[in-house]
Short mmCIF file of C-alpha atoms and ligand atoms in Angstrom, two decimals:
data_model
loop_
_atom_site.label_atom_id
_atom_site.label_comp_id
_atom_site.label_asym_id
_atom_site.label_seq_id
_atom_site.Cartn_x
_atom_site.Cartn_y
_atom_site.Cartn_z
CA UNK A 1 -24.56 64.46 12.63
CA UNK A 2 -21.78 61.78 11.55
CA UNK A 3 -22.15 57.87 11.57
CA UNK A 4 -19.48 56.45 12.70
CA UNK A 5 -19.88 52.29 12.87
CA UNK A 6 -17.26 50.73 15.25
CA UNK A 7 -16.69 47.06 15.44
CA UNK A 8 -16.01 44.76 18.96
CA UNK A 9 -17.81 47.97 20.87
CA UNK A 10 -18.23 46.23 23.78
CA UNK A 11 -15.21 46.48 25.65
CA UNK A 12 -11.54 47.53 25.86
CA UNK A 13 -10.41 49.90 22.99
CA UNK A 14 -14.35 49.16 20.90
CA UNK A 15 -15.73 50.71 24.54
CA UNK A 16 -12.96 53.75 24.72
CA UNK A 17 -13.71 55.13 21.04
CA UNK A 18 -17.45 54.39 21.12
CA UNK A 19 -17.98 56.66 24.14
CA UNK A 20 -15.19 59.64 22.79
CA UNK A 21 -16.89 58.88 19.15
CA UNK A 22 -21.18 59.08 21.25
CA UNK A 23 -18.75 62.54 23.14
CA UNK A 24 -18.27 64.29 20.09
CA UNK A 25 -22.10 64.22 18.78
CA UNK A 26 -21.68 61.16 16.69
CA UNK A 27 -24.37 58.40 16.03
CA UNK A 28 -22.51 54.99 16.26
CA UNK A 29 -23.27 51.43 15.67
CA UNK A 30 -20.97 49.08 17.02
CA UNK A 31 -21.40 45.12 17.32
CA UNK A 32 -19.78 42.24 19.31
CA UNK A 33 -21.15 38.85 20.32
CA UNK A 34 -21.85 39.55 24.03
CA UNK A 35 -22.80 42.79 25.41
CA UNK A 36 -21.54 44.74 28.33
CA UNK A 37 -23.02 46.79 31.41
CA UNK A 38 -20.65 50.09 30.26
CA UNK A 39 -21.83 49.42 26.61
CA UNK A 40 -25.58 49.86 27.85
CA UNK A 41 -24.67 53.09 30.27
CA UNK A 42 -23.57 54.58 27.04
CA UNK A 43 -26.75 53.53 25.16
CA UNK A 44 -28.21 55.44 27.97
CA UNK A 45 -26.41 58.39 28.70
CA UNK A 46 -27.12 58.93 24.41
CA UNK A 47 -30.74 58.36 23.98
CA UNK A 48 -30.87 57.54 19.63
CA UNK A 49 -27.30 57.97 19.21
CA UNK A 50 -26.13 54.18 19.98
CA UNK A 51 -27.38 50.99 17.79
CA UNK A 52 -25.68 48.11 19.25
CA UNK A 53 -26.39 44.39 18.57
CA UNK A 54 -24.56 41.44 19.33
CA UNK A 55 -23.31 39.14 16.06
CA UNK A 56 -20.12 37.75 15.00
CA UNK A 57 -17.44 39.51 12.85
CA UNK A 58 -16.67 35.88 11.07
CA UNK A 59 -20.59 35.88 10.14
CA UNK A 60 -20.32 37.93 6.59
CA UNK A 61 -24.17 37.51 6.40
CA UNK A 62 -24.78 38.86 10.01
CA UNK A 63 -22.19 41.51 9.54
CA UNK A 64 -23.74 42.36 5.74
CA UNK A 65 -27.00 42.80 8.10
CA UNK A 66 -25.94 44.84 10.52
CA UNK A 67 -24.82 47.11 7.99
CA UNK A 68 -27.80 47.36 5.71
CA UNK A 69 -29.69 48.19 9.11
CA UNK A 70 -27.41 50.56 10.46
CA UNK A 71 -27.76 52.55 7.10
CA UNK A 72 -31.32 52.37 7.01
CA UNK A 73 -31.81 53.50 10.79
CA UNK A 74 -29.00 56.72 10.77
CA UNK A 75 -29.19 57.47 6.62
CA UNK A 76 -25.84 56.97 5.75
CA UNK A 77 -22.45 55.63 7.40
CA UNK A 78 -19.95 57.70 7.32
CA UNK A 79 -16.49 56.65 9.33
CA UNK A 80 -15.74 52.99 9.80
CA UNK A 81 -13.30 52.14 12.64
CA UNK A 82 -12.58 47.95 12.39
CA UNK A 83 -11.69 47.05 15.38
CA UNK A 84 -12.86 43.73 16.80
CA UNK A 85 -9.71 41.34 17.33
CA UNK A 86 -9.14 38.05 18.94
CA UNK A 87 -5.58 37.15 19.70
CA UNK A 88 -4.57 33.29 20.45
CA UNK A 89 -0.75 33.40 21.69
CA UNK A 90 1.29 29.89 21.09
CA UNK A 91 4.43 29.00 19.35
CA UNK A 92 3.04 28.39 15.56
CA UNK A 93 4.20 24.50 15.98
CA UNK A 94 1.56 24.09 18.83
CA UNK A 95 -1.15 26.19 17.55
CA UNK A 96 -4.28 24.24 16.66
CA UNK A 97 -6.16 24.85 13.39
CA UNK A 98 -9.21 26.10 15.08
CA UNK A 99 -7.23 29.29 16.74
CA UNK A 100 -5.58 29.88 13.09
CA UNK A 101 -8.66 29.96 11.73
CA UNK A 102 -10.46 31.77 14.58
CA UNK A 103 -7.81 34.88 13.81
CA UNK A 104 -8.15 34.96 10.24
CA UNK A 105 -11.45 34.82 10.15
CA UNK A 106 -12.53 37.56 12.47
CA UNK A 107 -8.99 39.96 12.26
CA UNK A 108 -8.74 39.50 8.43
CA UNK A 109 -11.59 38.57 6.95
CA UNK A 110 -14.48 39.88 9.52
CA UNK A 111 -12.16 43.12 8.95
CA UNK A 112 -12.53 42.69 4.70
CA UNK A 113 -15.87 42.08 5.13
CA UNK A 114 -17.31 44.65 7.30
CA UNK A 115 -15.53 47.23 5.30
CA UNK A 116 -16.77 46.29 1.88
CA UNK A 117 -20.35 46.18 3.40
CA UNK A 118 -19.57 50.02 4.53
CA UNK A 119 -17.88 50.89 1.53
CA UNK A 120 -20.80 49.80 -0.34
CA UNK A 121 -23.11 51.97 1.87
CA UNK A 122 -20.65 54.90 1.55
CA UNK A 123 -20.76 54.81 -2.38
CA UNK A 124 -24.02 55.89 -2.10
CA UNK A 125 -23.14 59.13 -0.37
CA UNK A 126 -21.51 59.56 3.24
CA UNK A 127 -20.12 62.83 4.25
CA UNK A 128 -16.27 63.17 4.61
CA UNK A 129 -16.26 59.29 4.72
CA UNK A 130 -13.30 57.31 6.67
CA UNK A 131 -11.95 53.80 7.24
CA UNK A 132 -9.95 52.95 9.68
CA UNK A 133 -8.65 50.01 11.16
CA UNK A 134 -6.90 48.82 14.28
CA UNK A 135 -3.79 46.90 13.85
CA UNK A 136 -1.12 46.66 15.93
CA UNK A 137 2.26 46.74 15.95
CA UNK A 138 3.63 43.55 16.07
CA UNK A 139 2.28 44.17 12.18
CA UNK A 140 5.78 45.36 11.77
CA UNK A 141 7.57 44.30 14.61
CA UNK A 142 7.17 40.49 14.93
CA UNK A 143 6.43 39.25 18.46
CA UNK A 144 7.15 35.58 20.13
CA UNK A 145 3.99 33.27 20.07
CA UNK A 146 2.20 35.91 17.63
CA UNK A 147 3.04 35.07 14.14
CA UNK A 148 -0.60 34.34 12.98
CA UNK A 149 -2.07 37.32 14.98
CA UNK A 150 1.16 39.59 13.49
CA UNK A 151 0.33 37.92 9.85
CA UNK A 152 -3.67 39.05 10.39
CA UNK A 153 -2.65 42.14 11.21
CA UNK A 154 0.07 42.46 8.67
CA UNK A 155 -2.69 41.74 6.07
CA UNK A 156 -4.69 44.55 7.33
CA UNK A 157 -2.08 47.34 7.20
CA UNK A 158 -1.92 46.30 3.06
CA UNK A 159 -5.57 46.43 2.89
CA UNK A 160 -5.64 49.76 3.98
CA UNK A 161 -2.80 51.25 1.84
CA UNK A 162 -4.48 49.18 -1.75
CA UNK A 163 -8.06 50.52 -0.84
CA UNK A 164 -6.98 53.91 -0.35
CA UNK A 165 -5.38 54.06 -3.38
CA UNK A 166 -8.63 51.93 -4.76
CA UNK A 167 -11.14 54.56 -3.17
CA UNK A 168 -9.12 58.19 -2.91
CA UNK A 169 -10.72 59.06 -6.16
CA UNK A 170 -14.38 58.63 -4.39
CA UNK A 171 -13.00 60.52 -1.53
CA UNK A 172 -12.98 57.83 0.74
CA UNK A 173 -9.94 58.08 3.20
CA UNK A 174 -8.52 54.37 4.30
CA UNK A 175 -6.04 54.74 7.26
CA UNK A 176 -4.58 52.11 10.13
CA UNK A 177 -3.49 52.43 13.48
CA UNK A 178 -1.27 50.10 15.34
CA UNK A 179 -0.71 50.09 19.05
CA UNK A 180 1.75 48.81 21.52
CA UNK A 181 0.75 46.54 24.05
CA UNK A 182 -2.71 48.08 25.48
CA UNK A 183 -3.74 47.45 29.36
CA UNK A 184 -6.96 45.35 27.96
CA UNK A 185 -8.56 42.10 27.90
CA UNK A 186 -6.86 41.02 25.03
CA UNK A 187 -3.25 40.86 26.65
CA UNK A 188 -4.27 40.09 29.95
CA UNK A 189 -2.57 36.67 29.86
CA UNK A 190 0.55 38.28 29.18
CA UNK A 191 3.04 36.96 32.18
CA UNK A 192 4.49 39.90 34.54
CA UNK A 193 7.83 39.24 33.52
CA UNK A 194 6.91 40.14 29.71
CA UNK A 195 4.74 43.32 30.77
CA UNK A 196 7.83 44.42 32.69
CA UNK A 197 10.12 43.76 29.30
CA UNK A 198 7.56 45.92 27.66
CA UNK A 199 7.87 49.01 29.55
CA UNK A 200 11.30 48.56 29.69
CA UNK A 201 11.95 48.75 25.94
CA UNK A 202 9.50 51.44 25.68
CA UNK A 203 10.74 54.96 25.69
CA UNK A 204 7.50 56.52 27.24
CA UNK A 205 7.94 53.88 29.96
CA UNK A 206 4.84 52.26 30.31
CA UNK A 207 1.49 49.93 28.69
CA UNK A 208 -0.37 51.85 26.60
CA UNK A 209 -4.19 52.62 27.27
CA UNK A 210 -7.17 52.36 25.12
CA UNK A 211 -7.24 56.42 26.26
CA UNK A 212 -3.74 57.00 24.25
CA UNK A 213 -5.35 55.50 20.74
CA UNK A 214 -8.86 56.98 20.97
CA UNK A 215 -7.49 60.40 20.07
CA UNK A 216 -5.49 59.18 17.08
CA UNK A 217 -8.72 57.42 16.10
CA UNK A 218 -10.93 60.56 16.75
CA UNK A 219 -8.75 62.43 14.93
CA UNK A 220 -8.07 60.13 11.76
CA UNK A 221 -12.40 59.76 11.38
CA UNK A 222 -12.76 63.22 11.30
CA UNK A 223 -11.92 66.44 8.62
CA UNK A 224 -8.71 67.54 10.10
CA UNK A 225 -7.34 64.58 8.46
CA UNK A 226 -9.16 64.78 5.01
CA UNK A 227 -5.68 64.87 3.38
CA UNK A 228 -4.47 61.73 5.62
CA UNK A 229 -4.89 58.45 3.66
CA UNK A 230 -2.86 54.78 3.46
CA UNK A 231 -1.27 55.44 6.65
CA UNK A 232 -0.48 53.17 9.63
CA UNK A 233 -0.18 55.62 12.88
CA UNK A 234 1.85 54.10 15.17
CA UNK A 235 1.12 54.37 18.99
CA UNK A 236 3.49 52.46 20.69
CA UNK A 237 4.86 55.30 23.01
CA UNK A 238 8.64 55.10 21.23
CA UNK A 239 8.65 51.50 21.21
N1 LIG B 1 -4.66 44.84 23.75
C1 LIG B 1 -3.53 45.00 23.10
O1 LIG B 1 -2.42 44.82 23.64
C2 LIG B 1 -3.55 45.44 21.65
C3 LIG B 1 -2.35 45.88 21.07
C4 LIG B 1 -2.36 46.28 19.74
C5 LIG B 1 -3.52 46.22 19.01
N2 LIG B 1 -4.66 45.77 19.59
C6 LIG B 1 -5.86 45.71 18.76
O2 LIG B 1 -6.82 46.61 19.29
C7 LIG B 1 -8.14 46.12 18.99
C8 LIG B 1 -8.96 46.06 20.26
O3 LIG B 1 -8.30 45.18 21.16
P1 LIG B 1 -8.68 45.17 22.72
O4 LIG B 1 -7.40 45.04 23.43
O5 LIG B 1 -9.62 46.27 23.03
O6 LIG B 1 -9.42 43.75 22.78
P2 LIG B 1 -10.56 43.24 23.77
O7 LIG B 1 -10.54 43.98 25.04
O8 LIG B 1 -10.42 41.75 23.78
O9 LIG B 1 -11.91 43.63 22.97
C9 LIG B 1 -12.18 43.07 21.71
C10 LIG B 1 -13.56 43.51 21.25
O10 LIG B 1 -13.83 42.86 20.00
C11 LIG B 1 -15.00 42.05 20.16
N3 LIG B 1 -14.88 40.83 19.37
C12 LIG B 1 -13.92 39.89 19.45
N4 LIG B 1 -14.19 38.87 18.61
C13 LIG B 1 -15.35 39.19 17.98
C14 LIG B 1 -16.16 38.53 17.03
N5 LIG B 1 -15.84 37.33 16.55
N6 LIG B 1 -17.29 39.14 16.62
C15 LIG B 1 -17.65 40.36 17.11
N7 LIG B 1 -16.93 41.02 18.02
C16 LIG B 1 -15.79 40.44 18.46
C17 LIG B 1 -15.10 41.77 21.64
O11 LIG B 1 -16.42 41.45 22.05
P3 LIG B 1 -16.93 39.93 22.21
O12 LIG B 1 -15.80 39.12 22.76
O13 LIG B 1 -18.12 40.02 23.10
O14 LIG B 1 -17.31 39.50 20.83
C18 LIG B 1 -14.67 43.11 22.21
O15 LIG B 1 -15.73 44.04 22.13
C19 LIG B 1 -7.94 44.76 18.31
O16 LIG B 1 -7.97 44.93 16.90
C20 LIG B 1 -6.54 44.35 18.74
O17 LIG B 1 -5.94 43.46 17.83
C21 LIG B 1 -4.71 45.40 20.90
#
């Protein structure tokens, strides 16, 4: 039975893949700082199969932790989706230092962090081990009032293609995904009339879901990619 650790677990696209990753027999760990009444139903519904606790990604103590626990309970860790975000929108000569730093230190360097923990763990045997983290893709697209969250994010998508070539020869596969605009928390302060500029620039005509990545994210943790490495996935429905 796979490990699979997922960061920010407790809600929006962290909730979606925990529960598909708990669906397809997987034990998963997954962290955030508060917890949620779905996270728990999971816990539940998957008596042994869910360790969650709540810390924070910009902890690298906590987060080191976590991880030496998380191996200890399950044996080994074997996929690694990074996933916990926060997203401060502002024009960059506004922005206050505490929401630049907020961003970089849970997108970039939480993200770094966690993944040398588990990389660590997975050096000491994992089966058909996997990294992969959530960007987005104003990565490569640029967005209005998202520089620093688009620069965190940026960052990522080169940490993933330098650590898979870094860890290919240990068999370790390092891959990203970047959504469009998801229906989630995180852009729920997006105005109407920018929603509606979304889904009109989008050939599949709509917001993405946290359903329409979980499959890419399934799919890239598992052996029908074991050839797939230092690739961002783009799910953006055409946009
Ligand atoms: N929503 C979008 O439009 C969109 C588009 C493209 C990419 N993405 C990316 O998709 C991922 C998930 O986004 P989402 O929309 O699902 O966001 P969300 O609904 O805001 O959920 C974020 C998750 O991360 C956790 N988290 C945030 N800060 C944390 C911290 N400091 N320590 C530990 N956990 C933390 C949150 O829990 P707590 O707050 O309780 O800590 C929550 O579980 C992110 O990487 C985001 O950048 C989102």
């Amino acid at each position: 039975m796979p490990t699979s650790l997922v960061s920010g677990g407790s809600r929006g696209l962290g909730l979606a893949v925990v529960e598909r990753l708990l669906g397809r027999g997987d034990r998963v760990a997954t962290f955030s700082r508060s917890g949620s009444e779905s996270l728990a139903r999971l816990g539940a519904a998957h008596p042994g199969r869910l360790h969650a606790e709540l810390l924070d990604a910009a902890d690298a103590g906590a987060v080191r932790a976590f991880v030496g626990r998380v191996a200890a309970a399950f044996g080994s860790i074997d996929h690694c989706i990074a996933n916990a975000a926060v997203a401060h929108e502002g024009v960059l000569a506004t922005m206050a230092d505490a929401e630049i730093d907020a961003m970089l230190a849970v997108n970039l360097r939480g993200a770094i962090v966690l993944v040398r923990e588990v990389v660590r763990q997975m050096l000491v045997g994992a089966e058909g081990p996997s990294i992969t983290l959530v960007s987005s893709v104003v990565a490569a697209q640029g967005g209005p009032g998202l520089a620093v969250y688009a620069a965190t994010k940026a960052a990522l998508e080169g940490f993933a293609r330098s650590l898979a070539r870094e860890l290919g020869p240990r068999g370790i596969r390092v891959n990203a995904v970047a959504p469009g605009f998801l229906d989630t928390d995180l852009s729920a302060s997006l105005p109407e009339e920018h929603r509606a500029r979304i889904v009109r620039r989008t050939p599949l005509g709509r917001l993405g879901l946290p359903a329409d990545v979980v499959g890419a994210i399934d799919f890239l943790s598992s052996p029908r990619a074991g050839f797939i490495t230092g690739q961002v996935l783009t799910i953006a429905g055409g946009a």
